[in-house]
Short mmCIF file of C-alpha atoms and ligand atoms in Angstrom, two decimals:
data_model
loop_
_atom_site.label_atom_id
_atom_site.label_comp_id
_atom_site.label_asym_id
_atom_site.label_seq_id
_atom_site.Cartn_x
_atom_site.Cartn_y
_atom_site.Cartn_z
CA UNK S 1 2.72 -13.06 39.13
CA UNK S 2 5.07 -12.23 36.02
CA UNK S 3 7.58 -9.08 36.94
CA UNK S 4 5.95 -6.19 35.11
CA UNK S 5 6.87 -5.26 31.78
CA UNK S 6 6.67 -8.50 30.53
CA UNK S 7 5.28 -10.40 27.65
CA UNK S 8 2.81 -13.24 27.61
CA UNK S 9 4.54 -16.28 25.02
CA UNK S 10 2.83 -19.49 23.93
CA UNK S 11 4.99 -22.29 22.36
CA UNK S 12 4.04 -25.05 19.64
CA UNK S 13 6.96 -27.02 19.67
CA UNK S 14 7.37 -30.06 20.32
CA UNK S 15 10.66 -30.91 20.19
CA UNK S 16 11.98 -30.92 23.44
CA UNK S 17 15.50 -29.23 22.27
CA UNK S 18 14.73 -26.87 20.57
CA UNK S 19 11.51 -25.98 23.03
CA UNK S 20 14.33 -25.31 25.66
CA UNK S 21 16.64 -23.48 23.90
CA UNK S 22 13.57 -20.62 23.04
CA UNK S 23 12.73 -20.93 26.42
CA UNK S 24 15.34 -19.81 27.42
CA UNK S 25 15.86 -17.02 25.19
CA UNK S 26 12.26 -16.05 26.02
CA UNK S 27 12.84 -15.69 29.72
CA UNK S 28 16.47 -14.03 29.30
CA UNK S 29 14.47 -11.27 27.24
CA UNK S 30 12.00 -11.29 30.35
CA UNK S 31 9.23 -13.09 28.97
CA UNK S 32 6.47 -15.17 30.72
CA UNK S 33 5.96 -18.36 29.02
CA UNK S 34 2.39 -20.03 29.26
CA UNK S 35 1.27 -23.18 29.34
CA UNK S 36 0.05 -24.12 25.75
CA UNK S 37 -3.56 -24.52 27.18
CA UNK S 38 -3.96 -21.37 29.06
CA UNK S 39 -6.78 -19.57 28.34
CA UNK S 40 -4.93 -16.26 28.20
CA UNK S 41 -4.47 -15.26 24.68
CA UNK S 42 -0.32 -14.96 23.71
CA UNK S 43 1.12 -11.74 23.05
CA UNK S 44 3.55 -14.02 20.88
CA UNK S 45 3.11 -17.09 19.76
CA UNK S 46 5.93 -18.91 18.73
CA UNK S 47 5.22 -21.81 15.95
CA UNK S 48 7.53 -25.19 15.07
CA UNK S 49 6.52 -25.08 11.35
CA UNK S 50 7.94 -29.02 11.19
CA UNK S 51 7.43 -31.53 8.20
CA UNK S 52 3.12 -30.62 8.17
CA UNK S 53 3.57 -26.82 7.19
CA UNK S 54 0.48 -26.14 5.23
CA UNK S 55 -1.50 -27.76 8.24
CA UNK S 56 0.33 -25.69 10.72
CA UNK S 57 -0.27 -22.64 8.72
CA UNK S 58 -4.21 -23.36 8.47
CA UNK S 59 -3.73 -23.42 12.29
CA UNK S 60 -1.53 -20.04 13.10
CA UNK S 61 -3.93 -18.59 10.63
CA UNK S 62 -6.80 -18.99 12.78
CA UNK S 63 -5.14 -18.51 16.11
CA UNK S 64 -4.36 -14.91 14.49
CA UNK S 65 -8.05 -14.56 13.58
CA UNK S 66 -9.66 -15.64 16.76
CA UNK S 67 -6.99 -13.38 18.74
CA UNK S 68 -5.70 -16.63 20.56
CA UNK S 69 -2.30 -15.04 19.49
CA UNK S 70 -1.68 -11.52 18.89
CA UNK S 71 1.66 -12.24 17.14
CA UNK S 72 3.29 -15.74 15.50
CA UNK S 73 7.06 -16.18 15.07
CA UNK S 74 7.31 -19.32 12.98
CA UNK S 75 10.71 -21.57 13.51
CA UNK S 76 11.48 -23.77 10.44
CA UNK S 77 14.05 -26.13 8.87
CA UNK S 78 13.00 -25.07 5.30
CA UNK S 79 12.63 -21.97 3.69
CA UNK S 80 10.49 -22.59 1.10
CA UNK S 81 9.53 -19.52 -0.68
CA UNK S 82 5.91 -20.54 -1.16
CA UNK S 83 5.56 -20.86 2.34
CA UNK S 84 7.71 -18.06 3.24
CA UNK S 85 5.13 -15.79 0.94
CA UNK S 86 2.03 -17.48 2.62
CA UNK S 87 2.97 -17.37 6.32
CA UNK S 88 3.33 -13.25 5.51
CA UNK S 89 0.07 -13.30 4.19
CA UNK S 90 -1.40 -14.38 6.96
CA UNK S 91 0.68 -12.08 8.93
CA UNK S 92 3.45 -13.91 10.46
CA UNK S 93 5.27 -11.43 11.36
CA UNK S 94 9.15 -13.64 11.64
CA UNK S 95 10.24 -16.18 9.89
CA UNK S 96 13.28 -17.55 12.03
CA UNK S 97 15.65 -20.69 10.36
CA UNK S 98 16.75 -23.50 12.18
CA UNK S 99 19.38 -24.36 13.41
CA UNK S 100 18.03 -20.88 15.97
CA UNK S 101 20.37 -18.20 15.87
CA UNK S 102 20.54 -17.00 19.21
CA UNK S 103 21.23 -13.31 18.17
CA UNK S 104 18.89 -13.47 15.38
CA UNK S 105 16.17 -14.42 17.60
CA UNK S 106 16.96 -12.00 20.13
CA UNK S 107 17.01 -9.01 17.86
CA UNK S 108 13.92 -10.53 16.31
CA UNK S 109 12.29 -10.50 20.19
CA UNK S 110 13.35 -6.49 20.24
CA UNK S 111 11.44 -5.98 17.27
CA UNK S 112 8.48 -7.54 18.66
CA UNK S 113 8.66 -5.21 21.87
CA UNK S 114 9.29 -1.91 19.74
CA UNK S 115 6.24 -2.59 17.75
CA UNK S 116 4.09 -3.25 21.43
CA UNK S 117 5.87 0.26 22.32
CA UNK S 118 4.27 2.27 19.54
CA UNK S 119 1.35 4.40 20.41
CA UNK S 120 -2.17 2.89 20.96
CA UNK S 121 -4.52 4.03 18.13
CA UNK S 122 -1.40 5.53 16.09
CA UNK S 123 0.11 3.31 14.05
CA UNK S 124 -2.18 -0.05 14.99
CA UNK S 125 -5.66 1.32 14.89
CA UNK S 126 -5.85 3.06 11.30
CA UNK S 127 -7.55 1.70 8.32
CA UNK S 128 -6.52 3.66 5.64
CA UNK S 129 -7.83 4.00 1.86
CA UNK S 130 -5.81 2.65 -0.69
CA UNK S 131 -6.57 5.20 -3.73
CA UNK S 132 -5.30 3.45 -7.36
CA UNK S 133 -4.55 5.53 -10.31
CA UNK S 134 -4.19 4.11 -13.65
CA UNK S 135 -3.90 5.23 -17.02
CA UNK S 136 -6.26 4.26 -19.76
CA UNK S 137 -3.40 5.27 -22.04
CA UNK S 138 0.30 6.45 -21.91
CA UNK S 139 0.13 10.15 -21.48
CA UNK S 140 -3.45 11.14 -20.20
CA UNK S 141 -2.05 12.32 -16.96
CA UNK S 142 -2.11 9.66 -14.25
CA UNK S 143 0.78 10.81 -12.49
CA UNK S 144 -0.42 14.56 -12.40
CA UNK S 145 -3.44 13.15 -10.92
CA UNK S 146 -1.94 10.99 -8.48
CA UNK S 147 0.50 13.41 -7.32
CA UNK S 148 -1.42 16.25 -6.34
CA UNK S 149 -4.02 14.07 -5.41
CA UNK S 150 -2.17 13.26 -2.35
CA UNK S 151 -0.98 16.64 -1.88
CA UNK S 152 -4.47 17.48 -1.71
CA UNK S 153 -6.05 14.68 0.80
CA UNK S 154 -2.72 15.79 2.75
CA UNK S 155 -3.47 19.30 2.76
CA UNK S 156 -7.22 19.13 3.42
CA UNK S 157 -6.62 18.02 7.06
CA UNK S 158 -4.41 18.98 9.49
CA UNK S 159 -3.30 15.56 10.53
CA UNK S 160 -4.07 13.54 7.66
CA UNK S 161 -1.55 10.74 7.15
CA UNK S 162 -0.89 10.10 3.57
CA UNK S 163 1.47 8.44 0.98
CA UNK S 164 2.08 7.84 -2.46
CA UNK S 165 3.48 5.06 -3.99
CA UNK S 166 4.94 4.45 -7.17
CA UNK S 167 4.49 1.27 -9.29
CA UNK S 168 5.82 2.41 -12.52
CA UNK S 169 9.40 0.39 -13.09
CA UNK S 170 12.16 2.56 -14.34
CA UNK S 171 10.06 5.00 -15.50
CA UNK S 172 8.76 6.23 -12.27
CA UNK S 173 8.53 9.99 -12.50
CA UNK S 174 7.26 11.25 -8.71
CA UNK S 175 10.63 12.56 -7.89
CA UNK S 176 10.75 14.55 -10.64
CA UNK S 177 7.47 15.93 -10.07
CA UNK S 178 7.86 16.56 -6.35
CA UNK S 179 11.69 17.56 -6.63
CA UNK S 180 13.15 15.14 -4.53
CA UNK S 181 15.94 13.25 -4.04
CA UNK S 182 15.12 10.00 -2.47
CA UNK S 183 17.12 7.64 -0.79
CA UNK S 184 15.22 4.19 -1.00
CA UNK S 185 12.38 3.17 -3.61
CA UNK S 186 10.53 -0.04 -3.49
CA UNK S 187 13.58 -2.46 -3.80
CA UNK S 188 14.18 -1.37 -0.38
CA UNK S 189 11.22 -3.47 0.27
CA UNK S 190 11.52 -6.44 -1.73
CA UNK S 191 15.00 -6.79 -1.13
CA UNK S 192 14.15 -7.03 2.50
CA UNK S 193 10.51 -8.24 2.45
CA UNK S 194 11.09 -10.48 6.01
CA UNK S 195 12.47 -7.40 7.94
CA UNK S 196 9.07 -5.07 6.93
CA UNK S 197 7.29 -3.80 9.48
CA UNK S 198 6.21 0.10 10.63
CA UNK S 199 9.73 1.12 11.34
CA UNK S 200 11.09 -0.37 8.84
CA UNK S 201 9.00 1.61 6.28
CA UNK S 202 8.86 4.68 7.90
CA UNK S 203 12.60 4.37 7.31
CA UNK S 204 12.39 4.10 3.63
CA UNK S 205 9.85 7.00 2.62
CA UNK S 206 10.50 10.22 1.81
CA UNK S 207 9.00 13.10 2.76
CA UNK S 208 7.81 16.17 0.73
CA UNK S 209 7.25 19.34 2.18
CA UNK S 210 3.75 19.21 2.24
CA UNK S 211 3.54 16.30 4.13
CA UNK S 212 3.28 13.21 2.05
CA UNK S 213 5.09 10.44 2.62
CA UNK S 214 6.60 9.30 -0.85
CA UNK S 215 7.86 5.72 -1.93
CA UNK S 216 9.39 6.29 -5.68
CA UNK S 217 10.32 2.94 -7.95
CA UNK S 218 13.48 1.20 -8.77
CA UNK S 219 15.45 4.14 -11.83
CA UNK S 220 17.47 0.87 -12.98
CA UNK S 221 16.11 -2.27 -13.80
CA UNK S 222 18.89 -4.20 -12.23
CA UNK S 223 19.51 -5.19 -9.29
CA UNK S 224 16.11 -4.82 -7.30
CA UNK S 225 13.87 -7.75 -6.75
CA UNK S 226 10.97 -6.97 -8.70
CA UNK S 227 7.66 -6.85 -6.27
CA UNK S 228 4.92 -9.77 -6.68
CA UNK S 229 1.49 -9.68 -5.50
CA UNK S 230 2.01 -11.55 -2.30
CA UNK S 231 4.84 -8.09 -1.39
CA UNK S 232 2.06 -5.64 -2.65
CA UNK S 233 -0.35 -7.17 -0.25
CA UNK S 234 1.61 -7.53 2.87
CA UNK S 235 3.37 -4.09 1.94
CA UNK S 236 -0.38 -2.23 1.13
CA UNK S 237 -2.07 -4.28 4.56
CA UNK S 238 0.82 -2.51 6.54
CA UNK S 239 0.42 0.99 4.91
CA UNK S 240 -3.17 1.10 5.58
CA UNK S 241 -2.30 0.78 8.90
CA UNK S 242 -0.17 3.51 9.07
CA UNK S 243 -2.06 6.19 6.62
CA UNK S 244 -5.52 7.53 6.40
CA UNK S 245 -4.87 7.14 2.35
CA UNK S 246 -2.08 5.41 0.25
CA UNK S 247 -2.33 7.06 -3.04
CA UNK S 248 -0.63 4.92 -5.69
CA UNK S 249 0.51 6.13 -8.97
CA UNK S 250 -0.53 2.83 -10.34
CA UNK S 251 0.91 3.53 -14.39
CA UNK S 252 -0.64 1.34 -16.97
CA UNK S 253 0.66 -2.42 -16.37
CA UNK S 254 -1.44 -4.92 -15.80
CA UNK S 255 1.15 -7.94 -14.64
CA UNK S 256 -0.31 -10.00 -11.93
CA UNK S 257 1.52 -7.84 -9.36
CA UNK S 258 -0.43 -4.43 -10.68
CA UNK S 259 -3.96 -6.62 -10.56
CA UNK S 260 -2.86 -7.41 -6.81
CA UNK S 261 -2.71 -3.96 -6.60
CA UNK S 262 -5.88 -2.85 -7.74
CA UNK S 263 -7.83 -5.68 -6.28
CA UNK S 264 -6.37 -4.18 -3.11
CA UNK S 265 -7.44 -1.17 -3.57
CA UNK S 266 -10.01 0.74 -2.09
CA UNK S 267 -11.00 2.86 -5.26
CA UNK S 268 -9.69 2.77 -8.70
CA UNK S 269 -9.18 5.92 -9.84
CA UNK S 270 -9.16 5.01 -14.53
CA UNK S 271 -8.16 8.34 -15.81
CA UNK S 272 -9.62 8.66 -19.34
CA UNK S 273 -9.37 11.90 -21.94
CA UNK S 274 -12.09 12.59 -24.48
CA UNK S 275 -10.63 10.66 -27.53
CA UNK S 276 -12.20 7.72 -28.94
CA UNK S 277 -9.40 4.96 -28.94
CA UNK S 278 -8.54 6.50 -24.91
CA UNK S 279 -12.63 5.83 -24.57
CA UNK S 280 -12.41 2.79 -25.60
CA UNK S 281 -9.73 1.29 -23.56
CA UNK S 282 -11.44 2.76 -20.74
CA UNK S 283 -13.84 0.58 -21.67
CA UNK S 284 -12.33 -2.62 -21.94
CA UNK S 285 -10.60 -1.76 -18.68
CA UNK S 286 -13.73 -1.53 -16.75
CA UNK S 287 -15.37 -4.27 -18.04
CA UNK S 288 -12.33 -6.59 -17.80
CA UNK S 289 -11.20 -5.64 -14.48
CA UNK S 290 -15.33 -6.20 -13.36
CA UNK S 291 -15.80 -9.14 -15.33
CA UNK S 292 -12.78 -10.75 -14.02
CA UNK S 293 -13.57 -9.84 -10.45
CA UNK S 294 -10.77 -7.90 -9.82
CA UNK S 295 -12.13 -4.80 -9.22
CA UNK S 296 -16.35 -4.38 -8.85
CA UNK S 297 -18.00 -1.64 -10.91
CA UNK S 298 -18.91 0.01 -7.72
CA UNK S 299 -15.17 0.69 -7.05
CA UNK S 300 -14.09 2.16 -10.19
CA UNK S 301 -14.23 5.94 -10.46
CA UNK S 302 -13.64 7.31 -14.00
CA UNK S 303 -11.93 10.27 -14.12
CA UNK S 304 -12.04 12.72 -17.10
CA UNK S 305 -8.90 14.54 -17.44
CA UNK S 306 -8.18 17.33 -20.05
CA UNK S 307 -11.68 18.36 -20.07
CA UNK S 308 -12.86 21.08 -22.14
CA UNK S 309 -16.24 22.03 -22.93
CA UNK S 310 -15.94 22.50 -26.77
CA UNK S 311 -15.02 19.10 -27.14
CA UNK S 312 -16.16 16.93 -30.20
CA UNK S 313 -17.51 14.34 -27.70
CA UNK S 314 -20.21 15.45 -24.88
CA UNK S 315 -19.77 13.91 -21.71
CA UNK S 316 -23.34 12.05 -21.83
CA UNK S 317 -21.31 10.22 -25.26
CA UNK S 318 -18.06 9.39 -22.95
CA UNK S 319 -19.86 7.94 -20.86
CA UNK S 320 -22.20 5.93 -23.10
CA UNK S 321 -19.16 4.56 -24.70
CA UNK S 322 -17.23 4.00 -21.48
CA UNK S 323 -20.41 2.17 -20.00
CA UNK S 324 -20.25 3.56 -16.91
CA UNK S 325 -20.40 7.53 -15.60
CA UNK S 326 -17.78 10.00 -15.60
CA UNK S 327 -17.10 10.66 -11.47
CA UNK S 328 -14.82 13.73 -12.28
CA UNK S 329 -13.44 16.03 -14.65
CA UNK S 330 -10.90 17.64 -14.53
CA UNK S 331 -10.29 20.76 -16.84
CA UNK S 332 -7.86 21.24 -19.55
CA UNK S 333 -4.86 23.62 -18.81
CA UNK S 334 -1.32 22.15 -20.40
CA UNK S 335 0.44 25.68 -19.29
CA UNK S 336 -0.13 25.57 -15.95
CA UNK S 337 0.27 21.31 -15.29
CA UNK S 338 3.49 21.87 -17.27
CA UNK S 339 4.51 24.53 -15.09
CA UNK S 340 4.17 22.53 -12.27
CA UNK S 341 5.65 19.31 -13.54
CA UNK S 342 9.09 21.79 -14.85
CA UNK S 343 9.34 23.55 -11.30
CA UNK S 344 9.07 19.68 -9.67
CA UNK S 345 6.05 21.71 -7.34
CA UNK S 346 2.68 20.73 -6.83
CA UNK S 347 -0.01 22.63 -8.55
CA UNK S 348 -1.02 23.71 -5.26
CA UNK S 349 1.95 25.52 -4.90
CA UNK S 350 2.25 26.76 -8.78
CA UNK S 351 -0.85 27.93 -9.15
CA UNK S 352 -3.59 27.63 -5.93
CA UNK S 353 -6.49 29.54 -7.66
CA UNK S 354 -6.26 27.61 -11.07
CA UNK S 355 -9.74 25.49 -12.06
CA UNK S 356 -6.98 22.65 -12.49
CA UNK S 357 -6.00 22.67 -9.14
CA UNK S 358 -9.12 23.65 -7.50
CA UNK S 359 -10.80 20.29 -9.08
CA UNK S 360 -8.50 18.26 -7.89
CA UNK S 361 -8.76 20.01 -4.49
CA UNK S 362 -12.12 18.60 -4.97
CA UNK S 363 -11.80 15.84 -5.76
CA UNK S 364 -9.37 14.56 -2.67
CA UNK S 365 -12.79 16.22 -0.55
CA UNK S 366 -15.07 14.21 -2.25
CA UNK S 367 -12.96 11.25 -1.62
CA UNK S 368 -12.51 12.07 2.03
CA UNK S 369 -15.84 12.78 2.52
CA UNK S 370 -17.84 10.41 0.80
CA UNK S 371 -21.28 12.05 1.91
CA UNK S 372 -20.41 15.19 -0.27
CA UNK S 373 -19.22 13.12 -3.00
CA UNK S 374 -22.64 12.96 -4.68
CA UNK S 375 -23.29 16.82 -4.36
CA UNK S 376 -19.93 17.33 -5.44
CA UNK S 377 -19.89 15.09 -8.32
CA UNK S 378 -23.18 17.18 -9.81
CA UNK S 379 -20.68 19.56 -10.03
CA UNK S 380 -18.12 17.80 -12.32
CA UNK S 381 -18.56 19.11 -15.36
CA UNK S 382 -19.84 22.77 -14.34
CA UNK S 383 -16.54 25.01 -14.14
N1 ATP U 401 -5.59 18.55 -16.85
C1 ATP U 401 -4.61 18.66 -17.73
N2 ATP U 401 -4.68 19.57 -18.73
C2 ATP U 401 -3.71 19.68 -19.64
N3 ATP U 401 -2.60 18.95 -19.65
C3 ATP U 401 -2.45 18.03 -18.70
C4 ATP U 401 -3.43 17.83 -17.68
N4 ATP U 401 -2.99 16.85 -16.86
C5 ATP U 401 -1.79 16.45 -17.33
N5 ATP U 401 -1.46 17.14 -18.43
C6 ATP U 401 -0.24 17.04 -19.24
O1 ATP U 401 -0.16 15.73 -19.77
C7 ATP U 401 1.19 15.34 -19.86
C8 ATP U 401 1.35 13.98 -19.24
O2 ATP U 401 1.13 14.08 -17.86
P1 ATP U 401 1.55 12.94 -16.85
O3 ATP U 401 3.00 12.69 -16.93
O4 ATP U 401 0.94 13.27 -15.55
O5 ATP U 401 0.77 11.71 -17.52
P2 ATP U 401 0.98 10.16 -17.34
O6 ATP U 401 -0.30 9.54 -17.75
O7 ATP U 401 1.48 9.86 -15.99
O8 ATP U 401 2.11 9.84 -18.40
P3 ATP U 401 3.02 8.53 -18.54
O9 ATP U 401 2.16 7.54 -19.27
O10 ATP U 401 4.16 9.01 -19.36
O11 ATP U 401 3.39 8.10 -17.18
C9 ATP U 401 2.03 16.41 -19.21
O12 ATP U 401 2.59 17.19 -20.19
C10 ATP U 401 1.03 17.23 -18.42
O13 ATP U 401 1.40 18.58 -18.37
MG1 MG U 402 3.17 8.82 -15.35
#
């Protein structure tokens, strides 16, 4: 029987070498090694990618889907980006080159134990929402939104994991709103894409006061590696895992890397205001980001910001135009989102018992609670 406190390791390497040599390292790092055909699922499977790599990959893929391996390590002569980008999509979770660097390999084995160290049902069990919010113009107050937003879900529950993520380049604006002073954004990330995993992110956020969790973008446009949608994926699969929501201040781009996004997400969040041209790109967005099959219908939520009742346009108009219903609105009050946005506070701070703040109070419940959404949503337009 295997000394306790070890791991179970598979190999699929068939090169005798090279099969010793990570033997070897296995068992100095007290790991059992089992036979290739033991029924026993691996702990760790470690792969030879070798000259068939796409047909290897096919195969780790569904090893990690059937469970026959809770985690791959894949070995390879090459690192080909393409590959590199698709074994992390199917959750490899290290990439190691050949020639094997012993220490490399070892510190890549540590990793592997810290991660079966973390708490059951903490970090491994969660299946977070992630919450988009995107602008159907420049202005209308998607980072307001998204911002106390996730103060909100944050501050509804006692508990409540959440985090917000910023996707606007250079002109990312959370920190300013929140009054911090982080020490990583995003780059963090892609510059180090291989090395992600829980620790490694918790590492990089920042926390607010209230709780959140905060991941700002890049303020220069040099010298960060910009993310692409295979980084979004692998970087939102791993939040979810660690947050009940991942709130993302999603801007207005639409580049392949911010459709990722919003394909990933959970709920798109298209903040509109009642003016015709902001109406009508609310429109186009909708039915492009539907008719493309990015995003179903079902998953957008329009949100009506700047609401006032004596508007030109009624709400039953908006949403004729829109071609699809309002889920929210949020009232108009420039003094009091200003005042928050100039203190770098959340509104829940600035101003608790303002209409502003109690809709959007509402609105992280109704997202939370999806069973009072519809009652709630009655209510949209009634304050
Ligand atoms: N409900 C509201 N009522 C009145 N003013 C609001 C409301 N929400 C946001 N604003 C104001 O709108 C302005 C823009 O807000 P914010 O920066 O959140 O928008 P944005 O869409 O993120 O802008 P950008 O496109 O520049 O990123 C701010 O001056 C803010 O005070
Ligand atoms: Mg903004």
């Amino acid at each position: 029987m295997a000394p306790s406190g070890t791991h179970r390791a598979k190999l699929a390497v068939t090169e005798a070498g090279l099969a010793r040599k990570i033997t070897e390292l296995l068992q100095g790092a007290a790991f059992e090694i089992l036979p290739a055909k033991d029924p026993q699922a691996a702990e760790l499977l470690i792969v030879h990618l070798g000259p068939e790599a796409e047909a290897r990959l096919s195969s780790v893929e569904e090893a990690l889907r059937k469970g026959a391996a809770e985690e791959v390590f894949l070995v390879s002569e090459t690192a080909d980006p393409k590959i590199l980008m698709q074994a992390m999509r199917i959750g490899v979770k290290e990439f190691l080159p050949l020639p094997l660097d012993a220490a490399e390999f070892k510190s890549a084995l540590e990793r592997f134990k810290e991660r079966k160290t973390q708490a059951p049902g903490k970090a491994a069990d969660r299946r977070g929402s992630v919450v988009s919010v995107f602008g159907s113009k420049g202005g209308v107050g998607t980072t307001t939104i998204a911002v106390n937003l996730a103060v909100s879900l944050a501050q509804g529950q006692a508990g409540r994991q959440v985090a917000l993520l910023d996707m606007n380049t250079l002109f990312g604006e959370i920190p300013l709103f929140l009054e911090i002073a982080p020490k990583f954004h995003w780059g963090e990330i892609t510059k180090n894409i291989e090395r992600l995993d829980a620790q490694f992110l918790q590492n990089t956020l920042t926390r607010h006061k209230t709780g959140i969790q905060v991941l700002p973008s890049p303020a220069y446009l040099n010298g960060h590696v910009r993310p692409t949608p295979e980084i979004m994926s692998r970087l939102l699969g791993l939040m979810r895992r660690m947050f009940d929501f991942v709130v993302i201040d999603a801007g207005q781009s639409t580049d392949d890397t911010s459709l990722k996004v919003l394909e990933t997400s959970d709920l798109l969040m298209l903040v509109t205001i009642l003016s015709l041209p902001c109406l009508a790109n609310t429109n186009k967005l909708v039915r492009s980001l539907s008719d493309l099959g990015y995003v179903p219908k079902e998953r957008i939520r329009v949100i009506l910001n700047r609401f006032h009742k004596r508007s030109e346009i009624s709400l039953a108009d908006a949403e004729a135009g829109i071609g699809k219903e309002i889920f929210w609105a949020i009232p108009n009050d420039y003094d009091t989102s200003m005042a928050a946005i100039n203190s770098g506070k959340p509104l829940l701070n600035v101003a608790p018992g303002a209409a502003i703040t109690k809709s959007l109070v509402e609105l992280a419940r109704a997202l939370a609670d999806p069973g009072a959404a519809a009652a709630a949503a009655k209510k949209k337009g009634l304050f």
